[in-house]
């Protein structure tokens, strides 16, 4: 047995899978920009990526799941850096900072995000799937919020996670559209308003 064959066999399969997935997502992104969501097909994505449709179905259940992955990849969740034991006010400051940082990475893909949302509004099955994913995200966020002292929270975790999501998405989009009307101070003030001093 040659060492070349042995080294190929020892390469982690996850690396190839990730490269394949990334190539498919980039091909889908390019096609959506050119043709829109409605006219982008699985066959076109496979051809653009130089792969077979089997590669797509090996990574995504269907076209909707490919589009969802596209949104999750290029409009990634805001992930604040919060020190263990931080107060809710400190967490909100970190969330404001992370939301501001997301503006730069989200600006180049904002048009794709908006057209993806418009496409989702017209597609009942896709809306149902997005609902399911968002619900899971809210449940995860509410669990995180429960790690803080309840007296620090301005409301129960379930509605608060929805408020935080709306605040993040709204501030980012407003900053992209009208940056001069949404300076950094607005971000920090908005999140600080959710964490008033505890008496």
mmCIF file with all atom_site columns, C-alpha atoms in Angstrom:
data_model
loop_
_atom_site.group_PDB
_atom_site.id
_atom_site.type_symbol
_atom_site.label_atom_id
_atom_site.label_alt_id
_atom_site.label_comp_id
_atom_site.label_asym_id
_atom_site.label_entity_id
_atom_site.label_seq_id
_atom_site.pdbx_PDB_ins_code
_atom_site.Cartn_x
_atom_site.Cartn_y
_atom_site.Cartn_z
_atom_site.occupancy
_atom_site.B_iso_or_equiv
_atom_site.pdbx_formal_charge
_atom_site.auth_seq_id
_atom_site.auth_comp_id
_atom_site.auth_asym_id
_atom_site.auth_atom_id
_atom_site.pdbx_PDB_model_num
ATOM 1   C CA . UNK A 1 1   ? 0.000   0.000  0.000   1.00 0.00 ? 1   UNK A CA 1
ATOM 2   C CA . UNK A 1 2   ? 1.421   3.415  -0.930  1.00 0.00 ? 2   UNK A CA 1
ATOM 3   C CA . UNK A 1 3   ? 1.771   6.156  1.658   1.00 0.00 ? 3   UNK A CA 1
ATOM 4   C CA . UNK A 1 4   ? -0.245  8.462  -0.615  1.00 0.00 ? 4   UNK A CA 1
ATOM 5   C CA . UNK A 1 5   ? -3.279  6.232  -0.391  1.00 0.00 ? 5   UNK A CA 1
ATOM 6   C CA . UNK A 1 6   ? -2.809  5.908  3.344   1.00 0.00 ? 6   UNK A CA 1
ATOM 7   C CA . UNK A 1 7   ? -2.612  9.669  3.912   1.00 0.00 ? 7   UNK A CA 1
ATOM 8   C CA . UNK A 1 8   ? -5.718  10.242 1.802   1.00 0.00 ? 8   UNK A CA 1
ATOM 9   C CA . UNK A 1 9   ? -7.587  7.683  3.842   1.00 0.00 ? 9   UNK A CA 1
ATOM 10  C CA . UNK A 1 10  ? -6.543  9.380  7.101   1.00 0.00 ? 10  UNK A CA 1
ATOM 11  C CA . UNK A 1 11  ? -7.843  12.832 6.112   1.00 0.00 ? 11  UNK A CA 1
ATOM 12  C CA . UNK A 1 12  ? -10.922 13.703 8.114   1.00 0.00 ? 12  UNK A CA 1
ATOM 13  C CA . UNK A 1 13  ? -14.103 13.295 6.100   1.00 0.00 ? 13  UNK A CA 1
ATOM 14  C CA . UNK A 1 14  ? -15.586 16.386 7.743   1.00 0.00 ? 14  UNK A CA 1
ATOM 15  C CA . UNK A 1 15  ? -13.105 18.622 5.914   1.00 0.00 ? 15  UNK A CA 1
ATOM 16  C CA . UNK A 1 16  ? -14.298 17.461 2.502   1.00 0.00 ? 16  UNK A CA 1
ATOM 17  C CA . UNK A 1 17  ? -17.924 17.705 3.552   1.00 0.00 ? 17  UNK A CA 1
ATOM 18  C CA . UNK A 1 18  ? -17.400 21.276 4.775   1.00 0.00 ? 18  UNK A CA 1
ATOM 19  C CA . UNK A 1 19  ? -15.643 22.245 1.526   1.00 0.00 ? 19  UNK A CA 1
ATOM 20  C CA . UNK A 1 20  ? -18.473 20.709 -0.512  1.00 0.00 ? 20  UNK A CA 1
ATOM 21  C CA . UNK A 1 21  ? -21.096 22.471 1.553   1.00 0.00 ? 21  UNK A CA 1
ATOM 22  C CA . UNK A 1 22  ? -19.260 25.806 1.285   1.00 0.00 ? 22  UNK A CA 1
ATOM 23  C CA . UNK A 1 23  ? -18.960 25.448 -2.504  1.00 0.00 ? 23  UNK A CA 1
ATOM 24  C CA . UNK A 1 24  ? -22.666 24.651 -2.832  1.00 0.00 ? 24  UNK A CA 1
ATOM 25  C CA . UNK A 1 25  ? -23.641 27.611 -0.662  1.00 0.00 ? 25  UNK A CA 1
ATOM 26  C CA . UNK A 1 26  ? -21.421 29.968 -2.643  1.00 0.00 ? 26  UNK A CA 1
ATOM 27  C CA . UNK A 1 27  ? -22.889 28.673 -5.928  1.00 0.00 ? 27  UNK A CA 1
ATOM 28  C CA . UNK A 1 28  ? -26.424 29.129 -4.563  1.00 0.00 ? 28  UNK A CA 1
ATOM 29  C CA . UNK A 1 29  ? -25.566 32.631 -3.371  1.00 0.00 ? 29  UNK A CA 1
ATOM 30  C CA . UNK A 1 30  ? -24.252 33.635 -6.789  1.00 0.00 ? 30  UNK A CA 1
ATOM 31  C CA . UNK A 1 31  ? -27.282 32.212 -8.586  1.00 0.00 ? 31  UNK A CA 1
ATOM 32  C CA . UNK A 1 32  ? -29.753 33.862 -6.223  1.00 0.00 ? 32  UNK A CA 1
ATOM 33  C CA . UNK A 1 33  ? -28.043 37.189 -6.913  1.00 0.00 ? 33  UNK A CA 1
ATOM 34  C CA . UNK A 1 34  ? -28.346 36.632 -10.654 1.00 0.00 ? 34  UNK A CA 1
ATOM 35  C CA . UNK A 1 35  ? -31.761 34.982 -10.932 1.00 0.00 ? 35  UNK A CA 1
ATOM 36  C CA . UNK A 1 36  ? -33.553 35.448 -7.606  1.00 0.00 ? 36  UNK A CA 1
ATOM 37  C CA . UNK A 1 37  ? -34.796 32.723 -5.281  1.00 0.00 ? 37  UNK A CA 1
ATOM 38  C CA . UNK A 1 38  ? -37.788 31.710 -7.396  1.00 0.00 ? 38  UNK A CA 1
ATOM 39  C CA . UNK A 1 39  ? -35.705 30.918 -10.479 1.00 0.00 ? 39  UNK A CA 1
ATOM 40  C CA . UNK A 1 40  ? -32.736 29.264 -8.757  1.00 0.00 ? 40  UNK A CA 1
ATOM 41  C CA . UNK A 1 41  ? -32.936 25.478 -9.087  1.00 0.00 ? 41  UNK A CA 1
ATOM 42  C CA . UNK A 1 42  ? -31.062 22.595 -7.497  1.00 0.00 ? 42  UNK A CA 1
ATOM 43  C CA . UNK A 1 43  ? -29.729 21.562 -10.923 1.00 0.00 ? 43  UNK A CA 1
ATOM 44  C CA . UNK A 1 44  ? -28.341 25.052 -11.551 1.00 0.00 ? 44  UNK A CA 1
ATOM 45  C CA . UNK A 1 45  ? -26.653 25.173 -8.149  1.00 0.00 ? 45  UNK A CA 1
ATOM 46  C CA . UNK A 1 46  ? -25.029 21.777 -8.698  1.00 0.00 ? 46  UNK A CA 1
ATOM 47  C CA . UNK A 1 47  ? -23.835 22.764 -12.170 1.00 0.00 ? 47  UNK A CA 1
ATOM 48  C CA . UNK A 1 48  ? -22.433 26.104 -10.926 1.00 0.00 ? 48  UNK A CA 1
ATOM 49  C CA . UNK A 1 49  ? -20.558 24.296 -8.131  1.00 0.00 ? 49  UNK A CA 1
ATOM 50  C CA . UNK A 1 50  ? -19.232 21.684 -10.591 1.00 0.00 ? 50  UNK A CA 1
ATOM 51  C CA . UNK A 1 51  ? -21.018 18.896 -8.735  1.00 0.00 ? 51  UNK A CA 1
ATOM 52  C CA . UNK A 1 52  ? -23.952 16.561 -9.107  1.00 0.00 ? 52  UNK A CA 1
ATOM 53  C CA . UNK A 1 53  ? -27.387 17.064 -7.591  1.00 0.00 ? 53  UNK A CA 1
ATOM 54  C CA . UNK A 1 54  ? -26.475 14.124 -5.353  1.00 0.00 ? 54  UNK A CA 1
ATOM 55  C CA . UNK A 1 55  ? -23.911 16.374 -3.648  1.00 0.00 ? 55  UNK A CA 1
ATOM 56  C CA . UNK A 1 56  ? -26.687 18.813 -2.822  1.00 0.00 ? 56  UNK A CA 1
ATOM 57  C CA . UNK A 1 57  ? -29.028 16.139 -1.485  1.00 0.00 ? 57  UNK A CA 1
ATOM 58  C CA . UNK A 1 58  ? -26.125 14.708 0.507   1.00 0.00 ? 58  UNK A CA 1
ATOM 59  C CA . UNK A 1 59  ? -25.876 18.053 2.316   1.00 0.00 ? 59  UNK A CA 1
ATOM 60  C CA . UNK A 1 60  ? -29.395 19.527 2.193   1.00 0.00 ? 60  UNK A CA 1
ATOM 61  C CA . UNK A 1 61  ? -32.794 17.853 2.360   1.00 0.00 ? 61  UNK A CA 1
ATOM 62  C CA . UNK A 1 62  ? -34.245 20.064 -0.373  1.00 0.00 ? 62  UNK A CA 1
ATOM 63  C CA . UNK A 1 63  ? -34.031 23.496 -1.977  1.00 0.00 ? 63  UNK A CA 1
ATOM 64  C CA . UNK A 1 64  ? -35.663 25.214 1.006   1.00 0.00 ? 64  UNK A CA 1
ATOM 65  C CA . UNK A 1 65  ? -33.087 23.731 3.383   1.00 0.00 ? 65  UNK A CA 1
ATOM 66  C CA . UNK A 1 66  ? -30.341 24.984 1.057   1.00 0.00 ? 66  UNK A CA 1
ATOM 67  C CA . UNK A 1 67  ? -31.856 28.480 1.188   1.00 0.00 ? 67  UNK A CA 1
ATOM 68  C CA . UNK A 1 68  ? -32.155 28.318 4.988   1.00 0.00 ? 68  UNK A CA 1
ATOM 69  C CA . UNK A 1 69  ? -28.492 27.318 5.254   1.00 0.00 ? 69  UNK A CA 1
ATOM 70  C CA . UNK A 1 70  ? -27.639 30.212 2.946   1.00 0.00 ? 70  UNK A CA 1
ATOM 71  C CA . UNK A 1 71  ? -29.337 32.635 5.342   1.00 0.00 ? 71  UNK A CA 1
ATOM 72  C CA . UNK A 1 72  ? -27.735 31.061 8.415   1.00 0.00 ? 72  UNK A CA 1
ATOM 73  C CA . UNK A 1 73  ? -24.288 31.217 6.827   1.00 0.00 ? 73  UNK A CA 1
ATOM 74  C CA . UNK A 1 74  ? -24.315 34.741 5.440   1.00 0.00 ? 74  UNK A CA 1
ATOM 75  C CA . UNK A 1 75  ? -26.545 36.313 8.119   1.00 0.00 ? 75  UNK A CA 1
ATOM 76  C CA . UNK A 1 76  ? -25.035 34.530 11.086  1.00 0.00 ? 76  UNK A CA 1
ATOM 77  C CA . UNK A 1 77  ? -26.429 35.011 14.593  1.00 0.00 ? 77  UNK A CA 1
ATOM 78  C CA . UNK A 1 78  ? -24.915 37.724 16.766  1.00 0.00 ? 78  UNK A CA 1
ATOM 79  C CA . UNK A 1 79  ? -22.717 36.061 19.378  1.00 0.00 ? 79  UNK A CA 1
ATOM 80  C CA . UNK A 1 80  ? -21.627 38.350 22.222  1.00 0.00 ? 80  UNK A CA 1
ATOM 81  C CA . UNK A 1 81  ? -18.541 37.601 24.292  1.00 0.00 ? 81  UNK A CA 1
ATOM 82  C CA . UNK A 1 82  ? -19.870 37.444 27.827  1.00 0.00 ? 82  UNK A CA 1
ATOM 83  C CA . UNK A 1 83  ? -17.657 36.611 30.782  1.00 0.00 ? 83  UNK A CA 1
ATOM 84  C CA . UNK A 1 84  ? -18.875 33.900 33.166  1.00 0.00 ? 84  UNK A CA 1
ATOM 85  C CA . UNK A 1 85  ? -20.731 35.437 36.084  1.00 0.00 ? 85  UNK A CA 1
ATOM 86  C CA . UNK A 1 86  ? -21.540 38.643 34.186  1.00 0.00 ? 86  UNK A CA 1
ATOM 87  C CA . UNK A 1 87  ? -24.546 40.639 35.271  1.00 0.00 ? 87  UNK A CA 1
ATOM 88  C CA . UNK A 1 88  ? -27.464 41.114 32.917  1.00 0.00 ? 88  UNK A CA 1
ATOM 89  C CA . UNK A 1 89  ? -26.379 44.746 32.378  1.00 0.00 ? 89  UNK A CA 1
ATOM 90  C CA . UNK A 1 90  ? -22.881 43.575 31.409  1.00 0.00 ? 90  UNK A CA 1
ATOM 91  C CA . UNK A 1 91  ? -24.404 41.004 29.059  1.00 0.00 ? 91  UNK A CA 1
ATOM 92  C CA . UNK A 1 92  ? -26.531 43.711 27.416  1.00 0.00 ? 92  UNK A CA 1
ATOM 93  C CA . UNK A 1 93  ? -23.441 45.897 26.923  1.00 0.00 ? 93  UNK A CA 1
ATOM 94  C CA . UNK A 1 94  ? -21.649 42.939 25.301  1.00 0.00 ? 94  UNK A CA 1
ATOM 95  C CA . UNK A 1 95  ? -24.712 42.289 23.126  1.00 0.00 ? 95  UNK A CA 1
ATOM 96  C CA . UNK A 1 96  ? -24.748 45.928 21.973  1.00 0.00 ? 96  UNK A CA 1
ATOM 97  C CA . UNK A 1 97  ? -21.041 45.660 21.085  1.00 0.00 ? 97  UNK A CA 1
ATOM 98  C CA . UNK A 1 98  ? -21.573 42.378 19.194  1.00 0.00 ? 98  UNK A CA 1
ATOM 99  C CA . UNK A 1 99  ? -24.581 43.815 17.337  1.00 0.00 ? 99  UNK A CA 1
ATOM 100 C CA . UNK A 1 100 ? -22.487 46.790 16.205  1.00 0.00 ? 100 UNK A CA 1
ATOM 101 C CA . UNK A 1 101 ? -19.736 44.411 15.062  1.00 0.00 ? 101 UNK A CA 1
ATOM 102 C CA . UNK A 1 102 ? -22.294 42.447 13.010  1.00 0.00 ? 102 UNK A CA 1
ATOM 103 C CA . UNK A 1 103 ? -23.138 45.521 10.909  1.00 0.00 ? 103 UNK A CA 1
ATOM 104 C CA . UNK A 1 104 ? -19.935 45.342 8.869   1.00 0.00 ? 104 UNK A CA 1
ATOM 105 C CA . UNK A 1 105 ? -20.261 41.647 8.066   1.00 0.00 ? 105 UNK A CA 1
ATOM 106 C CA . UNK A 1 106 ? -23.992 41.902 7.330   1.00 0.00 ? 106 UNK A CA 1
ATOM 107 C CA . UNK A 1 107 ? -23.893 45.029 5.135   1.00 0.00 ? 107 UNK A CA 1
ATOM 108 C CA . UNK A 1 108 ? -22.632 43.263 1.975   1.00 0.00 ? 108 UNK A CA 1
ATOM 109 C CA . UNK A 1 109 ? -25.384 40.628 2.244   1.00 0.00 ? 109 UNK A CA 1
ATOM 110 C CA . UNK A 1 110 ? -28.303 42.821 3.337   1.00 0.00 ? 110 UNK A CA 1
ATOM 111 C CA . UNK A 1 111 ? -29.996 42.804 -0.082  1.00 0.00 ? 111 UNK A CA 1
ATOM 112 C CA . UNK A 1 112 ? -29.826 39.003 -0.156  1.00 0.00 ? 112 UNK A CA 1
ATOM 113 C CA . UNK A 1 113 ? -31.301 38.887 3.342   1.00 0.00 ? 113 UNK A CA 1
ATOM 114 C CA . UNK A 1 114 ? -34.215 41.116 2.381   1.00 0.00 ? 114 UNK A CA 1
ATOM 115 C CA . UNK A 1 115 ? -34.960 39.237 -0.841  1.00 0.00 ? 115 UNK A CA 1
ATOM 116 C CA . UNK A 1 116 ? -34.759 35.980 1.115   1.00 0.00 ? 116 UNK A CA 1
ATOM 117 C CA . UNK A 1 117 ? -37.322 37.280 3.609   1.00 0.00 ? 117 UNK A CA 1
ATOM 118 C CA . UNK A 1 118 ? -39.589 38.401 0.772   1.00 0.00 ? 118 UNK A CA 1
ATOM 119 C CA . UNK A 1 119 ? -39.306 34.945 -0.822  1.00 0.00 ? 119 UNK A CA 1
ATOM 120 C CA . UNK A 1 120 ? -40.076 33.294 2.528   1.00 0.00 ? 120 UNK A CA 1
ATOM 121 C CA . UNK A 1 121 ? -43.237 35.373 2.937   1.00 0.00 ? 121 UNK A CA 1
ATOM 122 C CA . UNK A 1 122 ? -44.579 33.916 -0.319  1.00 0.00 ? 122 UNK A CA 1
ATOM 123 C CA . UNK A 1 123 ? -43.660 30.292 0.451   1.00 0.00 ? 123 UNK A CA 1
ATOM 124 C CA . UNK A 1 124 ? -45.854 28.571 3.063   1.00 0.00 ? 124 UNK A CA 1
ATOM 125 C CA . UNK A 1 125 ? -43.613 25.513 3.519   1.00 0.00 ? 125 UNK A CA 1
ATOM 126 C CA . UNK A 1 126 ? -40.496 27.624 3.914   1.00 0.00 ? 126 UNK A CA 1
ATOM 127 C CA . UNK A 1 127 ? -42.261 29.917 6.382   1.00 0.00 ? 127 UNK A CA 1
ATOM 128 C CA . UNK A 1 128 ? -43.247 26.889 8.458   1.00 0.00 ? 128 UNK A CA 1
ATOM 129 C CA . UNK A 1 129 ? -39.636 25.693 8.509   1.00 0.00 ? 129 UNK A CA 1
ATOM 130 C CA . UNK A 1 130 ? -38.319 29.151 9.430   1.00 0.00 ? 130 UNK A CA 1
ATOM 131 C CA . UNK A 1 131 ? -40.939 29.280 12.202  1.00 0.00 ? 131 UNK A CA 1
ATOM 132 C CA . UNK A 1 132 ? -39.666 25.975 13.572  1.00 0.00 ? 132 UNK A CA 1
ATOM 133 C CA . UNK A 1 133 ? -36.015 27.101 13.494  1.00 0.00 ? 133 UNK A CA 1
ATOM 134 C CA . UNK A 1 134 ? -36.807 30.490 15.055  1.00 0.00 ? 134 UNK A CA 1
ATOM 135 C CA . UNK A 1 135 ? -38.874 28.846 17.790  1.00 0.00 ? 135 UNK A CA 1
ATOM 136 C CA . UNK A 1 136 ? -35.910 26.621 18.667  1.00 0.00 ? 136 UNK A CA 1
ATOM 137 C CA . UNK A 1 137 ? -33.639 29.647 18.730  1.00 0.00 ? 137 UNK A CA 1
ATOM 138 C CA . UNK A 1 138 ? -36.032 31.474 21.052  1.00 0.00 ? 138 UNK A CA 1
ATOM 139 C CA . UNK A 1 139 ? -36.155 28.475 23.396  1.00 0.00 ? 139 UNK A CA 1
ATOM 140 C CA . UNK A 1 140 ? -32.340 28.394 23.482  1.00 0.00 ? 140 UNK A CA 1
ATOM 141 C CA . UNK A 1 141 ? -32.203 32.153 24.131  1.00 0.00 ? 141 UNK A CA 1
ATOM 142 C CA . UNK A 1 142 ? -34.782 31.957 26.906  1.00 0.00 ? 142 UNK A CA 1
ATOM 143 C CA . UNK A 1 143 ? -32.717 29.248 28.616  1.00 0.00 ? 143 UNK A CA 1
ATOM 144 C CA . UNK A 1 144 ? -29.669 31.524 28.425  1.00 0.00 ? 144 UNK A CA 1
ATOM 145 C CA . UNK A 1 145 ? -31.658 34.400 29.932  1.00 0.00 ? 145 UNK A CA 1
ATOM 146 C CA . UNK A 1 146 ? -32.692 32.149 32.827  1.00 0.00 ? 146 UNK A CA 1
ATOM 147 C CA . UNK A 1 147 ? -29.017 31.990 33.862  1.00 0.00 ? 147 UNK A CA 1
ATOM 148 C CA . UNK A 1 148 ? -29.316 35.593 35.101  1.00 0.00 ? 148 UNK A CA 1
ATOM 149 C CA . UNK A 1 149 ? -30.920 36.682 38.341  1.00 0.00 ? 149 UNK A CA 1
ATOM 150 C CA . UNK A 1 150 ? -34.625 37.050 37.531  1.00 0.00 ? 150 UNK A CA 1
ATOM 151 C CA . UNK A 1 151 ? -34.724 40.381 39.397  1.00 0.00 ? 151 UNK A CA 1
ATOM 152 C CA . UNK A 1 152 ? -32.323 41.844 36.810  1.00 0.00 ? 152 UNK A CA 1
ATOM 153 C CA . UNK A 1 153 ? -34.572 41.018 33.845  1.00 0.00 ? 153 UNK A CA 1
ATOM 154 C CA . UNK A 1 154 ? -37.121 43.625 32.687  1.00 0.00 ? 154 UNK A CA 1
ATOM 155 C CA . UNK A 1 155 ? -39.604 40.875 31.730  1.00 0.00 ? 155 UNK A CA 1
ATOM 156 C CA . UNK A 1 156 ? -39.883 37.096 31.583  1.00 0.00 ? 156 UNK A CA 1
ATOM 157 C CA . UNK A 1 157 ? -37.270 35.312 29.414  1.00 0.00 ? 157 UNK A CA 1
ATOM 158 C CA . UNK A 1 158 ? -39.759 34.166 26.744  1.00 0.00 ? 158 UNK A CA 1
ATOM 159 C CA . UNK A 1 159 ? -40.862 37.641 25.598  1.00 0.00 ? 159 UNK A CA 1
ATOM 160 C CA . UNK A 1 160 ? -37.429 39.142 26.330  1.00 0.00 ? 160 UNK A CA 1
ATOM 161 C CA . UNK A 1 161 ? -35.652 36.873 23.851  1.00 0.00 ? 161 UNK A CA 1
ATOM 162 C CA . UNK A 1 162 ? -38.093 38.032 21.158  1.00 0.00 ? 162 UNK A CA 1
ATOM 163 C CA . UNK A 1 163 ? -37.509 41.685 22.079  1.00 0.00 ? 163 UNK A CA 1
ATOM 164 C CA . UNK A 1 164 ? -33.745 41.153 21.862  1.00 0.00 ? 164 UNK A CA 1
ATOM 165 C CA . UNK A 1 165 ? -34.069 39.479 18.466  1.00 0.00 ? 165 UNK A CA 1
ATOM 166 C CA . UNK A 1 166 ? -36.210 42.305 17.104  1.00 0.00 ? 166 UNK A CA 1
ATOM 167 C CA . UNK A 1 167 ? -33.837 44.895 18.576  1.00 0.00 ? 167 UNK A CA 1
ATOM 168 C CA . UNK A 1 168 ? -30.768 43.268 17.018  1.00 0.00 ? 168 UNK A CA 1
ATOM 169 C CA . UNK A 1 169 ? -32.339 42.841 13.586  1.00 0.00 ? 169 UNK A CA 1
ATOM 170 C CA . UNK A 1 170 ? -33.918 46.294 13.587  1.00 0.00 ? 170 UNK A CA 1
ATOM 171 C CA . UNK A 1 171 ? -30.813 48.153 14.726  1.00 0.00 ? 171 UNK A CA 1
ATOM 172 C CA . UNK A 1 172 ? -28.563 46.359 12.238  1.00 0.00 ? 172 UNK A CA 1
ATOM 173 C CA . UNK A 1 173 ? -30.872 47.038 9.304   1.00 0.00 ? 173 UNK A CA 1
ATOM 174 C CA . UNK A 1 174 ? -31.465 50.642 10.321  1.00 0.00 ? 174 UNK A CA 1
ATOM 175 C CA . UNK A 1 175 ? -27.714 51.230 10.620  1.00 0.00 ? 175 UNK A CA 1
ATOM 176 C CA . UNK A 1 176 ? -27.173 49.730 7.163   1.00 0.00 ? 176 UNK A CA 1
ATOM 177 C CA . UNK A 1 177 ? -29.898 51.863 5.560   1.00 0.00 ? 177 UNK A CA 1
ATOM 178 C CA . UNK A 1 178 ? -29.362 55.143 7.432   1.00 0.00 ? 178 UNK A CA 1
ATOM 179 C CA . UNK A 1 179 ? -26.028 54.974 9.283   1.00 0.00 ? 179 UNK A CA 1
ATOM 180 C CA . UNK A 1 180 ? -25.985 58.661 10.214  1.00 0.00 ? 180 UNK A CA 1
ATOM 181 C CA . UNK A 1 181 ? -29.337 58.291 12.003  1.00 0.00 ? 181 UNK A CA 1
ATOM 182 C CA . UNK A 1 182 ? -28.276 55.237 14.013  1.00 0.00 ? 182 UNK A CA 1
ATOM 183 C CA . UNK A 1 183 ? -24.899 55.964 15.662  1.00 0.00 ? 183 UNK A CA 1
ATOM 184 C CA . UNK A 1 184 ? -23.125 53.639 18.093  1.00 0.00 ? 184 UNK A CA 1
ATOM 185 C CA . UNK A 1 185 ? -24.662 55.403 21.094  1.00 0.00 ? 185 UNK A CA 1
ATOM 186 C CA . UNK A 1 186 ? -28.130 54.312 19.983  1.00 0.00 ? 186 UNK A CA 1
ATOM 187 C CA . UNK A 1 187 ? -27.080 50.653 20.117  1.00 0.00 ? 187 UNK A CA 1
ATOM 188 C CA . UNK A 1 188 ? -25.633 50.953 23.608  1.00 0.00 ? 188 UNK A CA 1
ATOM 189 C CA . UNK A 1 189 ? -28.580 53.018 24.889  1.00 0.00 ? 189 UNK A CA 1
ATOM 190 C CA . UNK A 1 190 ? -31.150 50.576 23.473  1.00 0.00 ? 190 UNK A CA 1
ATOM 191 C CA . UNK A 1 191 ? -29.634 47.554 25.202  1.00 0.00 ? 191 UNK A CA 1
ATOM 192 C CA . UNK A 1 192 ? -28.911 49.504 28.401  1.00 0.00 ? 192 UNK A CA 1
ATOM 193 C CA . UNK A 1 193 ? -32.611 50.452 28.578  1.00 0.00 ? 193 UNK A CA 1
ATOM 194 C CA . UNK A 1 194 ? -33.386 46.756 29.005  1.00 0.00 ? 194 UNK A CA 1
ATOM 195 C CA . UNK A 1 195 ? -31.038 46.537 31.991  1.00 0.00 ? 195 UNK A CA 1
ATOM 196 C CA . UNK A 1 196 ? -31.998 49.339 34.374  1.00 0.00 ? 196 UNK A CA 1
ATOM 197 C CA . UNK A 1 197 ? -30.060 49.529 37.655  1.00 0.00 ? 197 UNK A CA 1
ATOM 198 C CA . UNK A 1 198 ? -31.359 47.106 40.258  1.00 0.00 ? 198 UNK A CA 1
ATOM 199 C CA . UNK A 1 199 ? -32.638 49.042 43.349  1.00 0.00 ? 199 UNK A CA 1
#
